[in-house]
PDB file of C-alpha atoms in Angstrom:
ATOM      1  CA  UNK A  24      -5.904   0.240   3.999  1.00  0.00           C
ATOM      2  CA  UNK A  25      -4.594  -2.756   2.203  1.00  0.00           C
ATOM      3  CA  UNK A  26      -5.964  -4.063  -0.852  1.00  0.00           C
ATOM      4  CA  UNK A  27      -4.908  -7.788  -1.707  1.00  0.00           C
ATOM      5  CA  UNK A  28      -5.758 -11.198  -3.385  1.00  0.00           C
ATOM      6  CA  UNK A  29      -9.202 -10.781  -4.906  1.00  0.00           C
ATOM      7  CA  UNK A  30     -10.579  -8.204  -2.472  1.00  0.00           C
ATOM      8  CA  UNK A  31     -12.321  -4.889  -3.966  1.00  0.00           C
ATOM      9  CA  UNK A  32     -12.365  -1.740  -2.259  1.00  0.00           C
ATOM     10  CA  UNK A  33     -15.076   0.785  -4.045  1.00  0.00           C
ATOM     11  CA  UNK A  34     -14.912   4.546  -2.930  1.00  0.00           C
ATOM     12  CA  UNK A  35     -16.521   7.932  -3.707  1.00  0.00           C
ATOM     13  CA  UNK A  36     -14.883   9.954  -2.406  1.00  0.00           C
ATOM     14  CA  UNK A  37     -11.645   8.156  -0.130  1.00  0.00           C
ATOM     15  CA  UNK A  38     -10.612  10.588   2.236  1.00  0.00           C
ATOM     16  CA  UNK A  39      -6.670  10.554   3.734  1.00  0.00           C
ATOM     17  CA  UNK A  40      -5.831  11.860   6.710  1.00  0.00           C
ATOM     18  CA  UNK A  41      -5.655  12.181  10.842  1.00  0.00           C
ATOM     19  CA  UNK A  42      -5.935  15.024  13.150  1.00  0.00           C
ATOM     20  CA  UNK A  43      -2.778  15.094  15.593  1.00  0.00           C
ATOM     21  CA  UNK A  44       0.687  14.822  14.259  1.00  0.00           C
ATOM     22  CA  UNK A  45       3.173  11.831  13.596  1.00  0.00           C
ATOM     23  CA  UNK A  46       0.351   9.765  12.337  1.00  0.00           C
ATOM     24  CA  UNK A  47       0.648   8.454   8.421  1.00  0.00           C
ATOM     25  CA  UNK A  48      -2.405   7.272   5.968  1.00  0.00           C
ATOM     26  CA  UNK A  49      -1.480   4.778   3.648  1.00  0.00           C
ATOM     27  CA  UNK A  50      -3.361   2.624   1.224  1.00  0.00           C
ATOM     28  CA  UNK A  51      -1.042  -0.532  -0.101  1.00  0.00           C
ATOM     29  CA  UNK A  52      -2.439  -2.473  -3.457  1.00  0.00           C
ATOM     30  CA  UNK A  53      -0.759  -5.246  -2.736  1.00  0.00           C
ATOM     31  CA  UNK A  54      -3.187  -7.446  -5.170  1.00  0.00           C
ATOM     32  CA  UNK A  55      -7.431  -7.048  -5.643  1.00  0.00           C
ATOM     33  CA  UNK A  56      -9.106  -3.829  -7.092  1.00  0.00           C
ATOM     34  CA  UNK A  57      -9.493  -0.555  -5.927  1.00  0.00           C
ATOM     35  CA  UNK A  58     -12.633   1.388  -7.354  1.00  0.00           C
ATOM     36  CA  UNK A  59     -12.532   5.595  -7.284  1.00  0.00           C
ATOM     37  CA  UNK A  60     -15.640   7.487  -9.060  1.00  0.00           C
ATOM     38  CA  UNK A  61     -14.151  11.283  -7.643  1.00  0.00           C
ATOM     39  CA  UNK A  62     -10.687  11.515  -6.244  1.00  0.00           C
ATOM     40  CA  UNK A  63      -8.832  11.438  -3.310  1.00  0.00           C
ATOM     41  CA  UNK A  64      -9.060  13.992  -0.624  1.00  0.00           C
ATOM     42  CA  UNK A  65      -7.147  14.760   2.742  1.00  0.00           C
ATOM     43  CA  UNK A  66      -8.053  15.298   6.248  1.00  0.00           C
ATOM     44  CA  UNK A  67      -6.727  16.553   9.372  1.00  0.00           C
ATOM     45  CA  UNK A  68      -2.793  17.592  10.067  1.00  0.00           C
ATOM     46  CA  UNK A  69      -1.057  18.798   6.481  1.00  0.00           C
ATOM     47  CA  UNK A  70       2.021  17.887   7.643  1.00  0.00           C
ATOM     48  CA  UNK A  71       1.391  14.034   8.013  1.00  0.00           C
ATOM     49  CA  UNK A  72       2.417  11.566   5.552  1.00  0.00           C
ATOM     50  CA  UNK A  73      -0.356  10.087   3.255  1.00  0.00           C
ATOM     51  CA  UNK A  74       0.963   7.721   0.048  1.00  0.00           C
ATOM     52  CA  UNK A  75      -0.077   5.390  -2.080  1.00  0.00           C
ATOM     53  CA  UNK A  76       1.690   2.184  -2.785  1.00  0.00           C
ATOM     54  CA  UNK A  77       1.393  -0.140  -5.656  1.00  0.00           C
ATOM     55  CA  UNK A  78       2.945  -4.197  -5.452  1.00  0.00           C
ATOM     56  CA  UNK A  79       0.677  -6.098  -7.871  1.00  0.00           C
ATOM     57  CA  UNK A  80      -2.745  -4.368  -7.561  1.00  0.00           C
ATOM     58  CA  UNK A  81      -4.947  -2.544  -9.976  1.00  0.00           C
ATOM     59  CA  UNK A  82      -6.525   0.722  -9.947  1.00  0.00           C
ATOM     60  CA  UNK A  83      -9.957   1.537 -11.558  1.00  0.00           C
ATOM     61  CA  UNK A  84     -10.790   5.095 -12.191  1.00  0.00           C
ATOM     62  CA  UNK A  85     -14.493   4.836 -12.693  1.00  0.00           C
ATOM     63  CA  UNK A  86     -17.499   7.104 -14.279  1.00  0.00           C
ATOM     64  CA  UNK A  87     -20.445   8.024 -11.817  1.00  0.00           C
ATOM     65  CA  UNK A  88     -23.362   8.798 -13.416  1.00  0.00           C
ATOM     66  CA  UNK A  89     -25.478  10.278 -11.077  1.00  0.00           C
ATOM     67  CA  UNK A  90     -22.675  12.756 -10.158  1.00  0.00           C
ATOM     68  CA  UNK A  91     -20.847  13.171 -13.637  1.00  0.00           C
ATOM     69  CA  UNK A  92     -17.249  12.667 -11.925  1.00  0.00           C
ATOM     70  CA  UNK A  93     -14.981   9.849 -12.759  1.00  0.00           C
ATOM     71  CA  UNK A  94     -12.249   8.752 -10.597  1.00  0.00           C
ATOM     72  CA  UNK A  95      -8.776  10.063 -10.677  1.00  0.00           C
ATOM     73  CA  UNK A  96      -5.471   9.569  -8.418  1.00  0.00           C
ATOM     74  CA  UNK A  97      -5.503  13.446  -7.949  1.00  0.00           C
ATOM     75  CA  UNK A  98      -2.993  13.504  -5.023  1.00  0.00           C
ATOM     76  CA  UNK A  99       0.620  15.394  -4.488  1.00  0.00           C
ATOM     77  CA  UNK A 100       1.890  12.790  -2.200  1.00  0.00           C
ATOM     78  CA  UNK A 101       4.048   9.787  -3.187  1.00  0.00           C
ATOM     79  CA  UNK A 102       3.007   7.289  -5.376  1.00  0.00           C
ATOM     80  CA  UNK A 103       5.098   4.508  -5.154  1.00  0.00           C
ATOM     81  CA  UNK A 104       5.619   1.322  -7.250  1.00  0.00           C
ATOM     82  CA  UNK A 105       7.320  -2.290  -5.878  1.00  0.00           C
ATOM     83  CA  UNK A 106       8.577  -5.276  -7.842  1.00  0.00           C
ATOM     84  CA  UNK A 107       5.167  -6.787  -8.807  1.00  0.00           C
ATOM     85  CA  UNK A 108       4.038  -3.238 -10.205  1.00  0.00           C
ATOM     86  CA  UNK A 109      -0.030  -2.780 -10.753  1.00  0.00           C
ATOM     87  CA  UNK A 110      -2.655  -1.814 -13.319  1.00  0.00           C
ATOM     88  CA  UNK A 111      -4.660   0.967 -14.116  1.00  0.00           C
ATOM     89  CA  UNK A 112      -8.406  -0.199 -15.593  1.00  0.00           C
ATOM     90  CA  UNK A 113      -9.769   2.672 -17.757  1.00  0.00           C
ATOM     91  CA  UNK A 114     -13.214   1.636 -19.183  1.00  0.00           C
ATOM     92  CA  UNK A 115     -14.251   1.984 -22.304  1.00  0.00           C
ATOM     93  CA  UNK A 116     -15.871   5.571 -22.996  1.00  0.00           C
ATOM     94  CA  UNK A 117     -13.821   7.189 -19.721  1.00  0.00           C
ATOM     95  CA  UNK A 118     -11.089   9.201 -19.540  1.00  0.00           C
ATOM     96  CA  UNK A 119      -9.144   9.685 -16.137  1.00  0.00           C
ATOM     97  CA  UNK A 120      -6.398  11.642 -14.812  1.00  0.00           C
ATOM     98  CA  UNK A 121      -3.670  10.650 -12.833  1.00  0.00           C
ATOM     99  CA  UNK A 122      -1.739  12.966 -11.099  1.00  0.00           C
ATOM    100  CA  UNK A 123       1.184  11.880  -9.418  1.00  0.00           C
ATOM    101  CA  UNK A 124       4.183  11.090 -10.615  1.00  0.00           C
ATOM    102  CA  UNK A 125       5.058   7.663  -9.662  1.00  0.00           C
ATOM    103  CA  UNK A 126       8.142   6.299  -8.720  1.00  0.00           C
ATOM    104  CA  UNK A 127      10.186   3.427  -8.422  1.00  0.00           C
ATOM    105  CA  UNK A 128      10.911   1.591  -4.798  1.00  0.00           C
ATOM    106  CA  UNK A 129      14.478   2.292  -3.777  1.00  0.00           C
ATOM    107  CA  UNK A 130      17.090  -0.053  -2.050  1.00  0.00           C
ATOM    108  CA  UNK A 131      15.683  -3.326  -0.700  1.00  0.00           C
ATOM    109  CA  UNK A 132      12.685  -3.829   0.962  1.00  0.00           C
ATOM    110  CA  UNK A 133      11.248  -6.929   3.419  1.00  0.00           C
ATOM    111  CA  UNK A 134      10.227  -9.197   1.114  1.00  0.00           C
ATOM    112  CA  UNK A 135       8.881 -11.799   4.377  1.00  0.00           C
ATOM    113  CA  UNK A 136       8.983 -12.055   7.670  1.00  0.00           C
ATOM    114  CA  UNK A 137       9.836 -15.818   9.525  1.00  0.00           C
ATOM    115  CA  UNK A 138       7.875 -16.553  12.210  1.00  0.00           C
ATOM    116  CA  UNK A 139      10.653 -18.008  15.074  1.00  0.00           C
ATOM    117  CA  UNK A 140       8.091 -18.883  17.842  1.00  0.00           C
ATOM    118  CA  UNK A 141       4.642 -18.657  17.227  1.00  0.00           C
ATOM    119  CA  UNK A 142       3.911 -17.832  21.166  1.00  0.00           C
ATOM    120  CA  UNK A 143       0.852 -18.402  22.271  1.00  0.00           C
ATOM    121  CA  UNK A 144      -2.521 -16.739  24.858  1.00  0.00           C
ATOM    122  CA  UNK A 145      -3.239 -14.366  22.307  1.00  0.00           C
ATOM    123  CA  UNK A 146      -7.278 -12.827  22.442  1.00  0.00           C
ATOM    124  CA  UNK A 147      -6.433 -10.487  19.796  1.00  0.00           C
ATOM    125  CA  UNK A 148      -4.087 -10.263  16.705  1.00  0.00           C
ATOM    126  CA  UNK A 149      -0.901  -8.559  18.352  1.00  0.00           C
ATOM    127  CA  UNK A 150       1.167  -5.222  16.611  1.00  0.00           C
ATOM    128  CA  UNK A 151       3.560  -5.904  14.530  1.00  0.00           C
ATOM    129  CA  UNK A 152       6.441  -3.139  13.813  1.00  0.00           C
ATOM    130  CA  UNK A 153       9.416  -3.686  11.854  1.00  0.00           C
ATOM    131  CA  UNK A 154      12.557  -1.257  13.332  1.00  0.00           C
ATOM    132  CA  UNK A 155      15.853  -0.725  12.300  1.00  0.00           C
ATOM    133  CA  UNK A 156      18.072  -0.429   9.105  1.00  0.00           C
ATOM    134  CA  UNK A 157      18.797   2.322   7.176  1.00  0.00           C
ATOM    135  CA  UNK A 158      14.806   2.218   5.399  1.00  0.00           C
ATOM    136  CA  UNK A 159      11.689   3.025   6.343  1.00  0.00           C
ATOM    137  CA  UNK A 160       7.877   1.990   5.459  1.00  0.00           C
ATOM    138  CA  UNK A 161       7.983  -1.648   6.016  1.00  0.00           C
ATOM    139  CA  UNK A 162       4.653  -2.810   7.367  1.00  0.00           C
ATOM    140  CA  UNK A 163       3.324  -6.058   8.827  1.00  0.00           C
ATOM    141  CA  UNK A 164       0.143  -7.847  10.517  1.00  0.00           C
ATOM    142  CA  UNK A 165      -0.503 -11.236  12.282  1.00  0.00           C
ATOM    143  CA  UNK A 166      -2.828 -13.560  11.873  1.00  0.00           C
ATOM    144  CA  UNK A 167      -3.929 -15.640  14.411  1.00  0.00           C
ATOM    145  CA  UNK A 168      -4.722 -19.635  15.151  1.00  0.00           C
ATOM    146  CA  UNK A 169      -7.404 -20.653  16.839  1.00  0.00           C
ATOM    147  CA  UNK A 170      -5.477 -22.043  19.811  1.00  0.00           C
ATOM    148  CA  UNK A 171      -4.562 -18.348  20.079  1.00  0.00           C
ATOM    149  CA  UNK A 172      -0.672 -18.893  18.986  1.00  0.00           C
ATOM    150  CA  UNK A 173       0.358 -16.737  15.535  1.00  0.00           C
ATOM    151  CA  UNK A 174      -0.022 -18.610  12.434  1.00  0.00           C
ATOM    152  CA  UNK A 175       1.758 -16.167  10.437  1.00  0.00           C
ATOM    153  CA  UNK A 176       2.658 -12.831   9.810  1.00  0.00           C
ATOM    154  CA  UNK A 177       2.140 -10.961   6.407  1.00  0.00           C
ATOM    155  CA  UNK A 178       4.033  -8.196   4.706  1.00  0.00           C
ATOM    156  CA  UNK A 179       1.560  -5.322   3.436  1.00  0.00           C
ATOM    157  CA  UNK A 180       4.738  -2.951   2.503  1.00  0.00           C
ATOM    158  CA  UNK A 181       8.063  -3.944   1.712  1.00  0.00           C
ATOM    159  CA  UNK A 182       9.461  -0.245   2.508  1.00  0.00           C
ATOM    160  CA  UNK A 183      12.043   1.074   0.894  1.00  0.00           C
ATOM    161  CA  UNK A 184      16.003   2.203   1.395  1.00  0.00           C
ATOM    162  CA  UNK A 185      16.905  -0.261   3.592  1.00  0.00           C
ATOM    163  CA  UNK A 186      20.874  -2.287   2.447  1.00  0.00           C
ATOM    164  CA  UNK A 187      21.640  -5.829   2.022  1.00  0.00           C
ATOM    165  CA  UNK A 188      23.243  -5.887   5.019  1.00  0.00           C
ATOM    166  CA  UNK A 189      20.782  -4.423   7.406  1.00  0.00           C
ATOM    167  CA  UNK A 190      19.510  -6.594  10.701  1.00  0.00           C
ATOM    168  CA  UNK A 191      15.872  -5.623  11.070  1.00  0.00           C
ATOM    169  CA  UNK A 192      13.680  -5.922  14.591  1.00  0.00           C
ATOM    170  CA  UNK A 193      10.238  -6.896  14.447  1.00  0.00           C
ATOM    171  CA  UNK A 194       8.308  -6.693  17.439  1.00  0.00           C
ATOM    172  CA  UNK A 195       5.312  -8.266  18.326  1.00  0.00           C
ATOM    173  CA  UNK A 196       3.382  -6.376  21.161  1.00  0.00           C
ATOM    174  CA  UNK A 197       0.187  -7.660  22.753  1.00  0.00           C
ATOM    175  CA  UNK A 198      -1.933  -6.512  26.192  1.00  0.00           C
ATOM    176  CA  UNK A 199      -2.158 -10.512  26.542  1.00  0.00           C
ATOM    177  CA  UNK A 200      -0.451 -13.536  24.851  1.00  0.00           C
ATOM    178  CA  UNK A 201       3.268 -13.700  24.551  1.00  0.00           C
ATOM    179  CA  UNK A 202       6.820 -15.265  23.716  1.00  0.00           C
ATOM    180  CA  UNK A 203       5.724 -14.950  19.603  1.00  0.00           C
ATOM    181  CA  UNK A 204       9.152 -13.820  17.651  1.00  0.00           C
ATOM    182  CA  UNK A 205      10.074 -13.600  14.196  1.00  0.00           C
ATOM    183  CA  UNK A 206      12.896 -12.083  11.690  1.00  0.00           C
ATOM    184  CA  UNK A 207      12.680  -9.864   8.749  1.00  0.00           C
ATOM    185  CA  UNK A 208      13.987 -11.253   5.492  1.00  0.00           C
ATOM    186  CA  UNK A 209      15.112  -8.526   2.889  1.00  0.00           C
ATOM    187  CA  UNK A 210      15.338  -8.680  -0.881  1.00  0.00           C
ATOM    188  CA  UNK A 211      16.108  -6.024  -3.474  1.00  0.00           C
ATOM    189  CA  UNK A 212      13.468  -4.102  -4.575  1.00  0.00           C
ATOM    190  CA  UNK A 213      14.277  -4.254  -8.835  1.00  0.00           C
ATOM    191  CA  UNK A 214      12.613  -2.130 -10.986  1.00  0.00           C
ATOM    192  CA  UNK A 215       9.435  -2.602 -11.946  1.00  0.00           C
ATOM    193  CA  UNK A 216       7.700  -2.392 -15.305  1.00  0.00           C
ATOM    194  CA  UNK A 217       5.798   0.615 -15.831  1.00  0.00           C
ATOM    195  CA  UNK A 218       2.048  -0.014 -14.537  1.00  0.00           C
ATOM    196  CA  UNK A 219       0.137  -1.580 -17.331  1.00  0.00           C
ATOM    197  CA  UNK A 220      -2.727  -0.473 -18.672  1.00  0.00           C
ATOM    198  CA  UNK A 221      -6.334  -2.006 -19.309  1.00  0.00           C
ATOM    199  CA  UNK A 222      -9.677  -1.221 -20.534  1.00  0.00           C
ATOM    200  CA  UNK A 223     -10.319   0.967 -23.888  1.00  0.00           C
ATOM    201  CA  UNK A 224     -10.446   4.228 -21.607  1.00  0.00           C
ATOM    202  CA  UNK A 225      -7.997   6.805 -21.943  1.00  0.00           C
ATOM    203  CA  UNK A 226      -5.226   7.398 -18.877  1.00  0.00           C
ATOM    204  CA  UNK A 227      -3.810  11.214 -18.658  1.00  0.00           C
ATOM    205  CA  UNK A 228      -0.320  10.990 -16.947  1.00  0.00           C
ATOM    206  CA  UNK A 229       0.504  14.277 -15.829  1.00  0.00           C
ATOM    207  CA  UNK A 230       3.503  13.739 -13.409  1.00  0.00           C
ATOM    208  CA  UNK A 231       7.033  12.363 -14.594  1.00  0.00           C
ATOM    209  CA  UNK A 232       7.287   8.592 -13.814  1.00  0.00           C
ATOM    210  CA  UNK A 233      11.043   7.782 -12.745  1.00  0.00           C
ATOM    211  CA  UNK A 234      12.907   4.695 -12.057  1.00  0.00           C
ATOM    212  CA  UNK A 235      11.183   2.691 -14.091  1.00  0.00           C
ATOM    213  CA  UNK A 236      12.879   0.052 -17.361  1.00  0.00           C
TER     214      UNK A 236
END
């Protein structure tokens, strides 16, 4: 799930999680609001990844009064924080929890991605994957012109660990158009400010934030 621009995502109870292995659940706030009035919950396979990215969104722990909970980020899986940070709205008269300890973004990450030929026959929007490097994480989609070519392709997570240096693949696979190609640009992922904080609510930090100035 990716939450950006002025999109709002509202949630009971957002569950995590795939049967299987080698799958991942991932929810990037990439801009928008993301609503919780319980907590978040898991599903399926222990052993897959789930985590939680923040790169300019906000997060809104909210009260529910017809079941007396109030959102909370009540998770043991990564929290991680990019450049443009995020927010945490507490309203006025609610106190929430939030249990991971968050963390900075390490190395660089792929801060765009150049679209090189836009190809073209293309019924649906085609995979994108970004390979290579020494990082992991970074994830893509395309969107599509009407005259079925790409018009662009946008970053939903920089990912993390990858060096300066690194040449990055990104494919673009489809079951009909073709000849679309593009390159991965990388930029160092700095340090972000600590999320900030909004509302008069009170926010309970019980992990150890790191990496942050």
């Amino acid at each position: 799930l990716t939450v950006d621009g002025n999109g709002l995502a509202t949630f009971n109870l957002p569950v995590l999680g795939r049967s299987g292995s080698g799958n991942a659940s991932i929810i990037n706030m990439n801009g928008g609001r993301l609503e919780v009035s319980r907590y978040f919950s898991t599903y399926g396979n222990a052993n897959n990844a789930r985590w939680l990215n923040f790169d300019g969104g906000v997060f809104a722990p909210v009260y529910d009064s017809r079941t007396g909970f109030t959102g909370s980020l009540g998770v043991s899986w990564p929290t991680v924080v990019y450049p443009d940070g995020g927010t945490i709205d507490v309203s006025p008269g609610t106190t929430a929890t939030i249990a991971p300890a968050f963390r900075s973004a390490e190395g660089w990450g792929v801060s765009a991605i150049m679209l090189n030929n836009a190809g073209s026959g293309y019924v649906t929007a085609p995979q994108v994957t970004i390979t290579g490097g020494s990082g992991s994480n970074a994830t893509a989609y395309a969107i599509l012109n009407k005259d079925r070519t790409i018009g662009k392709i946008v970053v939903t997570c920089r990912g993390e660990g990858y060096a300066q240096g690194d040449t990055l693949t990104v494919s673009i696979t489809s079951a009909t158009g073709s000849g679309a190609a593009a390159a991965a640009v990388l930029a160092e992922n700095t340090r972000p400010t600590l999320h900030n904080k909004s509302g008069a609510g009170t926010w309970t930090q019980k992990g150890v934030a790191t990496g942050f100035d």
